[in-house]
């Protein structure tokens, strides 16, 4: 047995330990209990006596726990569930009281012994404490049910089904992190109304109230052996004024109509701990919409701040500044920081719906909502505070969070925790509390947030707008020039129907927010456009208090929003049409974004798993929201210079590919439900991405060029559903469904516009082609420009086996030997035709895509080179992206180093300019400047050197 080392005790403490150890030894001798006080055993007992008067009291009352068998129980790693079967409760109530309490004291002593002697870490101690009270609840409830059944029978529903009480544990019991001497917060319920089946029948409402009273008596009533558990039922509906137990229907009605923010906060940790546990899970499912909102819920800020204000008032009134739980920098502030994230985001992110503080903190860190450094500081502070709190309670089994004032008790706590002195512990405690206070203030009370004073000038402008006396001169004097349109817009906003219909609370919120928005708009790069867009956003979210709260509470979000609305009309329009994107403005990082195909697919699956019901419409809406969020963050990263144009275009293409994969799977599932599946391995269906998506160069507003192909061998097979379809028709329906779901307008917007004209025979051809007909067309009837298009094509969704066959067809078609001169002539002719039809360049403007020396000149030149030389250099066919094709052509000598460098530079800059135009809601036409003229001249020089006449 390892002896735990501890610092040296003071003489007074050593005398106390010696005296008590001597008393226990004498007690054992008097009762004939063998105490083998070898050095290891004696040292562990003395360590326990140093830290806990409670342990001394239990050993004195139950000295058999000092015998070898008793000490073995104390050393046991198994929690109370391993020994609960040994607790045989007598039918006599008085004996039952005694047995419950003695079991609790013995098991609590085991917790103290293992904790103080370093046999358990804090999470094990808290978990084992929670298990102990679950076992006691289960035993006491079982005894109470049996006692009540003797008199009134068993409870049944109106349909005759047996009913049992549901015991929901809240707080630290619910989180499996119970303090040593904590009370246990419970809410009691039962599934349905009805009555008991005994000779003296009781209505279920009365039956379960009586059962509740008996349960509480067994646990909470003091006897000569003390109490078993402190039971608190005040978290139930209507608190002390409410019935002790309610049916599920009444619970649901209460929380829908009366539920408050603090009750949502409480239910985050709730779980069934005794009785009908399956019923408890049913109740949780019933109340989930109340606990976790469908959308990001920033109103949680106000609710938690209100709770914190009440706590602070209690702290001040009762002088609890040093309270480990409620004082500044205490445990409750850590809980608020973490549970705020759960309340805001838990409705959309099930991974955050965990009960314990440490698991919830880990989940928030994993999702990027709390940084690693902040999470580490909070975790270390929480563990330190909980250890001190537990030792304070273990000292005398007192339900307290206050550090004792006497020096001897403080010495015992400090030494028991391995500190050389109380002063050393106190210094570390102060450091942790300071860190927690800082983190708490940053989250719930950020500088410039709701508590900041309103800017005087902004207040005056908004008041004049509300009084309809605002004019252009006032706006121009405040920095908004020209001021006429913004003055009119502000006045219209103040009188808008959506604003006039606001609740009093929301209106007050708007009064505080508008001056702040006026200020950040004035300070932006484009005050007038910024403010006009902000006014449209406010009108769009006027009835969504959560978004107003976000902007009011988070000054960083306001600043980012103003910058965005000033600099990017495209992203601003996205936010106005989809306010859910405000969350991405608040947290614009891309390091948490899934950027690889597998990661995006996994994230889409996770997002869809949050839905309570897997219906196509809801899934499409959620996919839309996900796509919008990722694309929006990519736009922010590009605008901020954190991602270049080539990487951004590639990531947008990968996102689109993943969306098509998800929609294809969804369409196949729905079609199979109606018509069954076709025989054979795999889906037998593939989606080819052409153009920008195939070439991994997608823009923010690009449509998708798609072609659908199916396995020829299944053309005439019949599906196995109750309404079977022939294979060709089944695949036609699948392609139509994919098309429809990609383009349909949902509440969250439209995924993509889709163009299928690159399929065999274009608009005249069938929407979906068999592999045989697709191959025949490409080999015998396709034009050179269609082979150019095929160069950028790649399978992006569907059956992997069919993907491989299509890749082989593409390689066979494109690797056919061609006459270089003919290829260059045909490609040049097509490019000249396109320029004549589509180039919008003139003397002062340059069409970035279609202009002479623009993006399409680079693309056509690369395609011409590959078509002319793929038979000699098959590796050219491995790439579809322009940036990769430049490098591939350089590697095989079709471009020299200078030509490849000029192409690469021009491609990157022109692509950047094109994306920037989209983000500013401009067509891809830019005013001519020195850089554009230089780049276009470089491209013209290289294409001419290569033999093209564009």
PDB file of N, CA and C in Angstrom, residues 495-545:
ATOM      1  N   UNK A 495     -41.180  53.774 -38.451  1.00  0.00           N
ATOM      2  CA  UNK A 495     -42.635  53.671 -38.575  1.00  0.00           C
ATOM      3  C   UNK A 495     -43.086  52.373 -39.240  1.00  0.00           C
ATOM      4  N   UNK A 496     -42.137  51.483 -39.545  1.00  0.00           N
ATOM      5  CA  UNK A 496     -42.474  50.228 -40.237  1.00  0.00           C
ATOM      6  C   UNK A 496     -43.415  49.383 -39.392  1.00  0.00           C
ATOM      7  N   UNK A 497     -44.280  48.648 -40.059  1.00  0.00           N
ATOM      8  CA  UNK A 497     -45.269  47.824 -39.348  1.00  0.00           C
ATOM      9  C   UNK A 497     -44.591  46.812 -38.434  1.00  0.00           C
ATOM     10  N   UNK A 498     -43.487  46.213 -38.909  1.00  0.00           N
ATOM     11  CA  UNK A 498     -42.805  45.200 -38.095  1.00  0.00           C
ATOM     12  C   UNK A 498     -42.208  45.821 -36.834  1.00  0.00           C
ATOM     13  N   UNK A 499     -41.770  47.080 -36.929  1.00  0.00           N
ATOM     14  CA  UNK A 499     -41.217  47.761 -35.757  1.00  0.00           C
ATOM     15  C   UNK A 499     -42.325  48.191 -34.804  1.00  0.00           C
ATOM     16  N   UNK A 500     -43.412  48.703 -35.355  1.00  0.00           N
ATOM     17  CA  UNK A 500     -44.529  49.155 -34.510  1.00  0.00           C
ATOM     18  C   UNK A 500     -45.178  47.986 -33.782  1.00  0.00           C
ATOM     19  N   UNK A 501     -45.047  46.769 -34.356  1.00  0.00           N
ATOM     20  CA  UNK A 501     -45.661  45.586 -33.737  1.00  0.00           C
ATOM     21  C   UNK A 501     -44.765  44.947 -32.682  1.00  0.00           C
ATOM     22  N   UNK A 502     -43.572  45.526 -32.449  1.00  0.00           N
ATOM     23  CA  UNK A 502     -42.642  44.949 -31.475  1.00  0.00           C
ATOM     24  C   UNK A 502     -43.224  44.982 -30.067  1.00  0.00           C
ATOM     25  N   UNK A 503     -42.797  44.010 -29.255  1.00  0.00           N
ATOM     26  CA  UNK A 503     -43.134  44.039 -27.839  1.00  0.00           C
ATOM     27  C   UNK A 503     -42.409  45.204 -27.173  1.00  0.00           C
ATOM     28  N   UNK A 504     -42.864  45.574 -25.988  1.00  0.00           N
ATOM     29  CA  UNK A 504     -42.228  46.675 -25.278  1.00  0.00           C
ATOM     30  C   UNK A 504     -40.749  46.384 -25.035  1.00  0.00           C
ATOM     31  N   UNK A 505     -40.438  45.144 -24.667  1.00  0.00           N
ATOM     32  CA  UNK A 505     -39.054  44.769 -24.388  1.00  0.00           C
ATOM     33  C   UNK A 505     -38.193  44.876 -25.635  1.00  0.00           C
ATOM     34  N   UNK A 506     -38.721  44.402 -26.772  1.00  0.00           N
ATOM     35  CA  UNK A 506     -37.956  44.464 -28.017  1.00  0.00           C
ATOM     36  C   UNK A 506     -37.791  45.905 -28.485  1.00  0.00           C
ATOM     37  N   UNK A 507     -38.815  46.727 -28.261  1.00  0.00           N
ATOM     38  CA  UNK A 507     -38.716  48.123 -28.661  1.00  0.00           C
ATOM     39  C   UNK A 507     -37.628  48.842 -27.858  1.00  0.00           C
ATOM     40  N   UNK A 508     -37.570  48.551 -26.576  1.00  0.00           N
ATOM     41  CA  UNK A 508     -36.519  49.142 -25.740  1.00  0.00           C
ATOM     42  C   UNK A 508     -35.144  48.677 -26.220  1.00  0.00           C
ATOM     43  N   UNK A 509     -35.084  47.427 -26.636  1.00  0.00           N
ATOM     44  CA  UNK A 509     -33.831  46.879 -27.158  1.00  0.00           C
ATOM     45  C   UNK A 509     -33.418  47.624 -28.430  1.00  0.00           C
ATOM     46  N   UNK A 510     -34.391  47.889 -29.301  1.00  0.00           N
ATOM     47  CA  UNK A 510     -34.116  48.609 -30.534  1.00  0.00           C
ATOM     48  C   UNK A 510     -33.652  50.040 -30.243  1.00  0.00           C
ATOM     49  N   UNK A 511     -34.252  50.659 -29.230  1.00  0.00           N
ATOM     50  CA  UNK A 511     -33.855  52.029 -28.860  1.00  0.00           C
ATOM     51  C   UNK A 511     -32.392  52.076 -28.433  1.00  0.00           C
ATOM     52  N   UNK A 512     -31.927  51.016 -27.797  1.00  0.00           N
ATOM     53  CA  UNK A 512     -30.517  50.963 -27.389  1.00  0.00           C
ATOM     54  C   UNK A 512     -29.608  50.614 -28.557  1.00  0.00           C
ATOM     55  N   UNK A 513     -30.117  49.801 -29.478  1.00  0.00           N
ATOM     56  CA  UNK A 513     -29.283  49.281 -30.561  1.00  0.00           C
ATOM     57  C   UNK A 513     -29.059  50.287 -31.682  1.00  0.00           C
ATOM     58  N   UNK A 514     -30.107  51.012 -32.097  1.00  0.00           N
ATOM     59  CA  UNK A 514     -29.989  51.861 -33.286  1.00  0.00           C
ATOM     60  C   UNK A 514     -28.889  52.916 -33.168  1.00  0.00           C
ATOM     61  N   UNK A 515     -28.741  53.609 -32.041  1.00  0.00           N
ATOM     62  CA  UNK A 515     -27.621  54.552 -31.941  1.00  0.00           C
ATOM     63  C   UNK A 515     -26.253  53.882 -32.127  1.00  0.00           C
ATOM     64  N   UNK A 516     -26.125  52.639 -31.629  1.00  0.00           N
ATOM     65  CA  UNK A 516     -24.866  51.920 -31.817  1.00  0.00           C
ATOM     66  C   UNK A 516     -24.634  51.601 -33.298  1.00  0.00           C
ATOM     67  N   UNK A 517     -25.707  51.211 -34.015  1.00  0.00           N
ATOM     68  CA  UNK A 517     -25.565  50.903 -35.440  1.00  0.00           C
ATOM     69  C   UNK A 517     -25.249  52.160 -36.243  1.00  0.00           C
ATOM     70  N   UNK A 518     -25.860  53.275 -35.886  1.00  0.00           N
ATOM     71  CA  UNK A 518     -25.541  54.539 -36.556  1.00  0.00           C
ATOM     72  C   UNK A 518     -24.056  54.886 -36.404  1.00  0.00           C
ATOM     73  N   UNK A 519     -23.530  54.632 -35.224  1.00  0.00           N
ATOM     74  CA  UNK A 519     -22.128  54.954 -34.962  1.00  0.00           C
ATOM     75  C   UNK A 519     -21.181  54.078 -35.774  1.00  0.00           C
ATOM     76  N   UNK A 520     -21.420  52.759 -35.768  1.00  0.00           N
ATOM     77  CA  UNK A 520     -20.502  51.877 -36.508  1.00  0.00           C
ATOM     78  C   UNK A 520     -20.630  52.090 -38.009  1.00  0.00           C
ATOM     79  N   UNK A 521     -21.831  52.456 -38.494  1.00  0.00           N
ATOM     80  CA  UNK A 521     -21.993  52.734 -39.923  1.00  0.00           C
ATOM     81  C   UNK A 521     -21.227  54.000 -40.302  1.00  0.00           C
ATOM     82  N   UNK A 522     -21.341  55.044 -39.466  1.00  0.00           N
ATOM     83  CA  UNK A 522     -20.625  56.304 -39.730  1.00  0.00           C
ATOM     84  C   UNK A 522     -19.112  56.091 -39.802  1.00  0.00           C
ATOM     85  N   UNK A 523     -18.610  55.190 -38.954  1.00  0.00           N
ATOM     86  CA  UNK A 523     -17.170  54.962 -38.906  1.00  0.00           C
ATOM     87  C   UNK A 523     -16.675  53.962 -39.947  1.00  0.00           C
ATOM     88  N   UNK A 524     -17.574  53.424 -40.762  1.00  0.00           N
ATOM     89  CA  UNK A 524     -17.178  52.424 -41.751  1.00  0.00           C
ATOM     90  C   UNK A 524     -16.618  53.100 -42.997  1.00  0.00           C
ATOM     91  N   UNK A 525     -16.143  52.262 -43.937  1.00  0.00           N
ATOM     92  CA  UNK A 525     -15.546  52.782 -45.171  1.00  0.00           C
ATOM     93  C   UNK A 525     -16.584  53.383 -46.108  1.00  0.00           C
ATOM     94  N   UNK A 526     -17.831  52.992 -46.001  1.00  0.00           N
ATOM     95  CA  UNK A 526     -18.900  53.486 -46.878  1.00  0.00           C
ATOM     96  C   UNK A 526     -20.144  53.721 -46.026  1.00  0.00           C
ATOM     97  N   UNK A 527     -20.225  54.839 -45.312  1.00  0.00           N
ATOM     98  CA  UNK A 527     -21.295  55.055 -44.321  1.00  0.00           C
ATOM     99  C   UNK A 527     -22.708  54.929 -44.880  1.00  0.00           C
ATOM    100  N   UNK A 528     -22.972  55.531 -46.039  1.00  0.00           N
ATOM    101  CA  UNK A 528     -24.350  55.528 -46.550  1.00  0.00           C
ATOM    102  C   UNK A 528     -24.804  54.136 -46.971  1.00  0.00           C
ATOM    103  N   UNK A 529     -24.057  53.427 -47.870  1.00  0.00           N
ATOM    104  CA  UNK A 529     -24.494  52.063 -48.199  1.00  0.00           C
ATOM    105  C   UNK A 529     -24.582  51.165 -46.968  1.00  0.00           C
ATOM    106  N   UNK A 530     -23.629  51.312 -46.060  1.00  0.00           N
ATOM    107  CA  UNK A 530     -23.625  50.482 -44.849  1.00  0.00           C
ATOM    108  C   UNK A 530     -24.897  50.697 -44.042  1.00  0.00           C
ATOM    109  N   UNK A 531     -25.269  51.960 -43.806  1.00  0.00           N
ATOM    110  CA  UNK A 531     -26.452  52.239 -42.984  1.00  0.00           C
ATOM    111  C   UNK A 531     -27.729  51.803 -43.685  1.00  0.00           C
ATOM    112  N   UNK A 532     -27.815  52.018 -44.988  1.00  0.00           N
ATOM    113  CA  UNK A 532     -29.004  51.573 -45.723  1.00  0.00           C
ATOM    114  C   UNK A 532     -29.196  50.063 -45.587  1.00  0.00           C
ATOM    115  N   UNK A 533     -28.112  49.321 -45.672  1.00  0.00           N
ATOM    116  CA  UNK A 533     -28.208  47.855 -45.549  1.00  0.00           C
ATOM    117  C   UNK A 533     -28.532  47.455 -44.110  1.00  0.00           C
ATOM    118  N   UNK A 534     -27.944  48.154 -43.156  1.00  0.00           N
ATOM    119  CA  UNK A 534     -28.251  47.849 -41.754  1.00  0.00           C
ATOM    120  C   UNK A 534     -29.729  48.082 -41.453  1.00  0.00           C
ATOM    121  N   UNK A 535     -30.306  49.141 -42.009  1.00  0.00           N
ATOM    122  CA  UNK A 535     -31.733  49.408 -41.789  1.00  0.00           C
ATOM    123  C   UNK A 535     -32.599  48.291 -42.375  1.00  0.00           C
ATOM    124  N   UNK A 536     -32.217  47.800 -43.543  1.00  0.00           N
ATOM    125  CA  UNK A 536     -32.961  46.675 -44.132  1.00  0.00           C
ATOM    126  C   UNK A 536     -32.851  45.435 -43.259  1.00  0.00           C
ATOM    127  N   UNK A 537     -31.656  45.211 -42.699  1.00  0.00           N
ATOM    128  CA  UNK A 537     -31.479  44.057 -41.820  1.00  0.00           C
ATOM    129  C   UNK A 537     -32.338  44.183 -40.570  1.00  0.00           C
ATOM    130  N   UNK A 538     -32.327  45.356 -39.937  1.00  0.00           N
ATOM    131  CA  UNK A 538     -33.120  45.550 -38.718  1.00  0.00           C
ATOM    132  C   UNK A 538     -34.597  45.306 -39.010  1.00  0.00           C
ATOM    133  N   UNK A 539     -35.070  45.803 -40.140  1.00  0.00           N
ATOM    134  CA  UNK A 539     -36.477  45.574 -40.482  1.00  0.00           C
ATOM    135  C   UNK A 539     -36.746  44.089 -40.701  1.00  0.00           C
ATOM    136  N   UNK A 540     -35.771  43.380 -41.287  1.00  0.00           N
ATOM    137  CA  UNK A 540     -35.956  41.946 -41.541  1.00  0.00           C
ATOM    138  C   UNK A 540     -36.006  41.131 -40.257  1.00  0.00           C
ATOM    139  N   UNK A 541     -35.301  41.592 -39.213  1.00  0.00           N
ATOM    140  CA  UNK A 541     -35.223  40.793 -37.985  1.00  0.00           C
ATOM    141  C   UNK A 541     -36.001  41.437 -36.834  1.00  0.00           C
ATOM    142  N   UNK A 542     -36.836  42.425 -37.144  1.00  0.00           N
ATOM    143  CA  UNK A 542     -37.511  43.176 -36.087  1.00  0.00           C
ATOM    144  C   UNK A 542     -38.315  42.279 -35.153  1.00  0.00           C
ATOM    145  N   UNK A 543     -38.832  41.196 -35.683  1.00  0.00           N
ATOM    146  CA  UNK A 543     -39.635  40.302 -34.847  1.00  0.00           C
ATOM    147  C   UNK A 543     -38.843  39.101 -34.351  1.00  0.00           C
ATOM    148  N   UNK A 544     -37.546  39.140 -34.551  1.00  0.00           N
ATOM    149  CA  UNK A 544     -36.682  38.045 -34.095  1.00  0.00           C
ATOM    150  C   UNK A 544     -35.741  38.615 -33.034  1.00  0.00           C
ATOM    151  N   UNK A 545     -36.213  38.661 -31.819  1.00  0.00           N
ATOM    152  CA  UNK A 545     -35.467  39.338 -30.754  1.00  0.00           C
ATOM    153  C   UNK A 545     -34.076  38.748 -30.546  1.00  0.00           C
TER     154      UNK A 545
END
